[in-house]
Short mmCIF file of C-alpha atoms and ligand atoms in Angstrom, two decimals:
data_model
loop_
_atom_site.label_atom_id
_atom_site.label_comp_id
_atom_site.label_asym_id
_atom_site.label_seq_id
_atom_site.Cartn_x
_atom_site.Cartn_y
_atom_site.Cartn_z
CA MET A 15 24.46 -100.70 42.55
CA ASP A 16 21.62 -102.30 44.74
CA VAL A 17 19.27 -99.85 45.60
CA LEU A 18 16.09 -100.43 48.03
CA VAL A 19 13.42 -98.27 47.92
CA VAL A 20 11.52 -98.87 51.22
CA ASP A 21 7.61 -97.50 49.75
CA HIS A 22 5.76 -98.75 52.74
CA PRO A 23 2.49 -96.61 52.86
CA LEU A 24 4.12 -95.96 56.53
CA ALA A 25 6.71 -95.06 55.51
CA LYS A 26 5.50 -92.06 52.45
CA ASP A 27 3.65 -91.01 55.47
CA ARG A 28 6.36 -90.48 57.58
CA LEU A 29 8.52 -88.53 54.69
CA SER A 30 5.59 -86.57 53.72
CA THR A 31 5.54 -85.04 57.59
CA MET A 32 8.98 -84.54 56.67
CA ARG A 33 8.58 -82.50 53.27
CA ASP A 34 5.52 -80.77 54.25
CA ALA A 35 7.01 -77.08 55.29
CA ARG A 36 4.67 -76.68 57.96
CA THR A 37 6.15 -79.52 60.20
CA ASP A 38 8.16 -78.16 63.15
CA SER A 39 10.99 -78.75 64.42
CA ALA A 40 10.33 -81.37 67.13
CA ALA A 41 7.74 -82.97 65.03
CA PHE A 42 10.46 -82.97 61.82
CA ARG A 43 12.60 -85.75 64.76
CA ALA A 44 10.09 -87.52 65.51
CA ALA A 45 8.59 -88.21 61.93
CA LEU A 46 12.65 -89.23 61.03
CA HIS A 47 13.21 -91.18 63.89
CA GLU A 48 9.90 -93.64 63.04
CA LEU A 49 10.76 -93.68 58.98
CA THR A 50 14.59 -94.98 60.57
CA VAL A 51 12.61 -98.10 62.54
CA MET A 52 11.43 -98.83 59.18
CA LEU A 53 14.44 -98.33 56.63
CA ILE A 54 16.56 -100.00 59.21
CA TYR A 55 14.18 -103.25 59.63
CA GLU A 56 14.09 -103.26 55.50
CA ALA A 57 18.27 -102.75 56.42
CA THR A 58 18.79 -106.10 58.11
CA ARG A 59 16.17 -108.39 56.19
CA GLU A 60 18.98 -110.05 55.03
CA ALA A 61 20.91 -109.96 57.79
CA PRO A 62 22.98 -113.43 58.47
CA VAL A 63 21.28 -114.74 62.38
CA ARG A 64 22.96 -116.92 64.55
CA ALA A 65 20.91 -119.44 65.97
CA GLU A 66 20.47 -120.23 69.98
CA ARG A 67 18.76 -122.69 72.22
CA ILE A 68 16.37 -120.36 74.33
CA HIS A 69 13.80 -122.02 77.26
CA THR A 70 10.41 -119.82 77.02
CA PRO A 71 8.38 -120.54 79.65
CA VAL A 72 6.94 -123.49 78.50
CA ALA A 73 9.10 -125.19 76.02
CA ARG A 74 12.93 -124.99 74.44
CA THR A 75 13.32 -123.70 71.44
CA GLN A 76 16.07 -122.31 68.79
CA GLY A 77 15.95 -118.61 69.27
CA TYR A 78 17.98 -116.61 66.77
CA ARG A 79 20.49 -113.12 66.65
CA LEU A 80 22.02 -111.06 64.45
CA ALA A 81 25.13 -112.60 63.69
CA ASN A 82 27.40 -109.77 63.27
CA PRO A 83 25.77 -106.55 64.04
CA PRO A 84 26.98 -103.78 62.48
CA LEU A 85 29.04 -100.78 63.02
CA LEU A 86 26.36 -97.62 62.80
CA VAL A 87 27.96 -94.42 61.58
CA PRO A 88 25.70 -91.24 61.94
CA VAL A 89 26.90 -88.55 59.97
CA LEU A 90 26.78 -85.73 61.52
CA ARG A 91 24.71 -83.33 62.22
CA ALA A 92 21.41 -84.63 60.19
CA GLY A 93 22.48 -88.48 60.83
CA LEU A 94 22.35 -87.42 64.82
CA GLY A 95 18.81 -88.06 64.17
CA MET A 96 18.63 -91.55 62.73
CA ALA A 97 21.28 -92.96 65.95
CA ASP A 98 19.43 -93.61 68.58
CA GLN A 99 16.38 -94.94 66.83
CA ALA A 100 19.23 -97.40 64.98
CA HIS A 101 20.55 -98.41 68.25
CA LYS A 102 17.62 -99.29 69.95
CA LEU A 103 16.89 -101.98 67.43
CA ILE A 104 20.47 -103.16 66.95
CA PRO A 105 21.66 -102.63 70.79
CA ASP A 106 24.25 -105.16 70.14
CA ALA A 107 25.93 -102.25 67.58
CA GLN A 108 28.73 -100.46 68.57
CA MET A 109 29.25 -96.61 66.60
CA GLY A 110 31.39 -94.35 64.57
CA PHE A 111 30.93 -90.83 63.76
CA VAL A 112 31.99 -88.71 61.34
CA GLY A 113 31.02 -84.81 60.82
CA LEU A 114 30.66 -82.59 57.17
CA ALA A 115 29.55 -79.42 56.75
CA ARG A 116 28.82 -79.05 52.98
CA ASP A 117 30.30 -75.56 51.72
CA GLU A 118 26.87 -73.82 50.39
CA GLU A 119 29.16 -72.56 47.07
CA THR A 120 31.20 -75.35 46.35
CA LEU A 121 28.78 -78.32 47.54
CA GLN A 122 32.13 -79.80 48.90
CA PRO A 123 31.86 -81.67 52.30
CA THR A 124 34.07 -80.34 55.04
CA PRO A 125 35.06 -82.81 57.27
CA TYR A 126 34.92 -81.10 61.23
CA LEU A 127 34.90 -85.20 63.05
CA GLU A 128 36.27 -88.50 62.17
CA SER A 129 35.89 -91.60 65.33
CA LEU A 130 36.24 -94.68 63.77
CA PRO A 131 37.66 -97.64 64.99
CA GLU A 132 40.99 -99.03 63.08
CA SER A 133 39.79 -101.80 61.10
CA LEU A 134 37.06 -102.66 59.71
CA ALA A 135 37.65 -105.80 57.97
CA SER A 136 34.22 -108.31 57.77
CA ARG A 137 32.49 -105.74 59.70
CA PRO A 138 28.90 -104.39 57.72
CA VAL A 139 28.52 -100.88 58.61
CA PHE A 140 25.39 -98.78 58.24
CA VAL A 141 25.80 -95.15 57.25
CA LEU A 142 23.27 -93.55 58.62
CA ASP A 143 22.34 -89.83 57.33
CA PRO A 144 18.85 -88.94 55.64
CA MET A 145 20.09 -87.10 52.38
CA LEU A 146 22.31 -87.71 49.09
CA ALA A 147 22.11 -85.34 47.19
CA THR A 148 25.39 -85.00 45.09
CA GLY A 149 26.76 -88.08 46.67
CA GLY A 150 29.72 -85.53 47.69
CA SER A 151 29.25 -86.35 51.64
CA MET A 152 28.50 -90.39 51.23
CA VAL A 153 31.04 -91.24 48.75
CA TYR A 154 33.59 -89.02 51.38
CA THR A 155 32.71 -91.48 54.84
CA ILE A 156 32.60 -94.78 52.35
CA GLN A 157 36.04 -93.75 51.27
CA LEU A 158 36.99 -93.86 55.25
CA LEU A 159 35.55 -96.68 55.75
CA ALA A 160 36.97 -98.62 52.84
CA GLU A 161 40.41 -97.10 54.27
CA ARG A 162 39.90 -98.94 56.92
CA GLY A 163 38.92 -102.00 55.20
CA ALA A 164 34.72 -102.07 55.08
CA THR A 165 33.72 -104.08 52.00
CA ASP A 166 29.91 -104.26 53.12
CA VAL A 167 28.91 -100.87 54.00
CA THR A 168 25.09 -99.51 53.11
CA ALA A 169 24.39 -96.40 53.12
CA ILE A 170 20.99 -95.38 54.76
CA CYS A 171 19.11 -92.35 53.76
CA ALA A 172 16.00 -90.72 54.04
CA LEU A 173 15.58 -89.46 50.45
CA ALA A 174 17.83 -89.63 47.49
CA ALA A 175 18.88 -88.01 44.16
CA PRO A 176 18.80 -89.58 40.84
CA GLU A 177 22.77 -87.55 41.07
CA GLY A 178 23.87 -88.69 44.18
CA LEU A 179 22.90 -92.41 43.09
CA LYS A 180 24.48 -92.16 40.24
CA ARG A 181 28.42 -90.85 41.58
CA LEU A 182 28.03 -93.15 44.53
CA GLU A 183 27.75 -96.00 42.05
CA GLU A 184 30.74 -94.84 39.17
CA SER A 185 32.53 -94.08 42.65
CA GLY A 186 33.05 -98.24 42.63
CA LEU A 187 32.99 -98.02 46.62
CA PRO A 188 30.93 -101.11 48.47
CA VAL A 189 27.85 -99.46 49.08
CA ARG A 190 24.24 -100.50 49.36
CA VAL A 191 21.22 -98.01 49.37
CA VAL A 192 18.21 -98.26 51.10
CA THR A 193 16.07 -95.28 50.87
CA ALA A 194 12.49 -94.21 51.49
CA SER A 195 12.68 -92.16 48.01
CA VAL A 196 13.86 -91.54 44.61
CA ASP A 197 13.80 -87.92 44.37
CA GLU A 198 13.63 -86.01 40.80
CA ARG A 199 16.93 -83.83 40.89
CA LEU A 200 18.60 -81.80 42.44
CA ASN A 201 18.22 -77.76 42.11
CA ASP A 202 21.09 -75.10 40.98
CA SER A 203 21.89 -74.58 44.81
CA GLY A 204 22.26 -78.78 45.53
CA PHE A 205 18.74 -79.11 47.58
CA ILE A 206 17.12 -82.35 46.30
CA VAL A 207 14.02 -81.75 44.55
CA PRO A 208 10.78 -82.20 46.09
CA GLY A 209 12.77 -82.80 49.27
CA LEU A 210 12.92 -81.59 52.57
CA GLY A 211 15.05 -78.52 52.67
CA ASP A 212 17.74 -78.91 54.90
CA ALA A 213 17.72 -82.02 57.20
CA GLY A 214 20.13 -80.27 59.77
CA ASP A 215 18.64 -77.61 60.07
CA ARG A 216 14.92 -78.59 60.05
CA GLN A 217 16.37 -80.78 63.07
CA TYR A 218 18.78 -78.40 64.99
CA GLY A 219 18.17 -74.66 63.68
CA PRO A 220 20.17 -72.97 61.21
CA ARG A 221 24.76 -73.46 61.51
O1 LIG B 323 24.63 -85.84 49.07
P1 LIG B 323 25.35 -83.70 49.44
O2 LIG B 323 25.70 -83.17 48.32
O3 LIG B 323 27.21 -83.97 50.12
O4 LIG B 323 24.68 -83.35 50.63
C1 LIG B 323 24.49 -84.65 51.55
C2 LIG B 323 25.00 -84.14 52.84
O5 LIG B 323 23.93 -82.37 52.88
C3 LIG B 323 23.46 -82.40 54.46
O6 LIG B 323 24.87 -82.32 55.52
P2 LIG B 323 24.96 -81.15 55.86
O7 LIG B 323 26.51 -80.48 54.56
O8 LIG B 323 23.99 -79.84 55.45
O9 LIG B 323 25.50 -80.68 57.63
P3 LIG B 323 24.21 -80.81 58.33
O10 LIG B 323 23.59 -82.25 58.67
O11 LIG B 323 25.01 -80.56 59.63
O12 LIG B 323 22.92 -79.93 58.44
C4 LIG B 323 23.04 -83.92 54.62
O13 LIG B 323 22.78 -84.53 56.35
C5 LIG B 323 24.43 -84.93 54.01
O14 LIG B 323 25.24 -84.63 55.05
O1 LIG B 324 18.32 -80.83 49.83
C1 LIG B 324 19.55 -81.16 50.35
C2 LIG B 324 20.71 -81.20 49.83
C3 LIG B 324 21.62 -81.37 51.23
N1 LIG B 324 21.11 -81.64 52.34
C4 LIG B 324 20.48 -82.00 52.87
O2 LIG B 324 20.15 -81.19 54.11
N2 LIG B 324 19.16 -81.43 52.03
MG1 LIG B 325 22.65 -78.76 56.52
#
């Protein structure tokens, strides 16, 4: 499985703001917005483009547009904090939604929302979720996408745990990962260490 770690100094800076327990909700959301821009920028580096003729004020030249904009799929709640920024960078993208809440005891994802196009064959998909911990939520989401024919999925995460990456790889699902960090491990409660805490709670308050 292809894992791209975006370890640019500016990505490290925003991630450090998110990790810091003193960062309040507004500053956390702002840092996630800015980090999302960097992650999407790197995730689209190899994206195919189509050429079009354009006129500058001075001359005719070749312009380029994304040939096949991805479907953006934020995983609620925490992934909502990435959706607007991703959409600003790729304004032609369509958006689907998945809502999952991880059970604190079993660590299993409980689905509560699914709003996705019927067919995803030959469409790239970007799943937006800041946290890849056990990988249960991401595997669940990509299974939904694969059932609709998706074969080209990118998981865009602020943080990933080695356990989640392993689970994703072992799932055999068609996915690559773009993340700002692969952290050390999960703790006994399934939280990423050192991590940043609960990404949903830190943006929106406790559930
Ligand atoms: O890899 P996993 O072990 O499945 O954990 C990761 C999931 O946990 C968080 O969501 P959470 O269930 O806390 O919901 P929230 O975004 O509403 O807070 C996070 O945003 C992921 O979706
Ligand atoms: O560390 C973690 C693990 C899962 N979900 C979070 O929001 N944080
Ligand atoms: Mg949460």
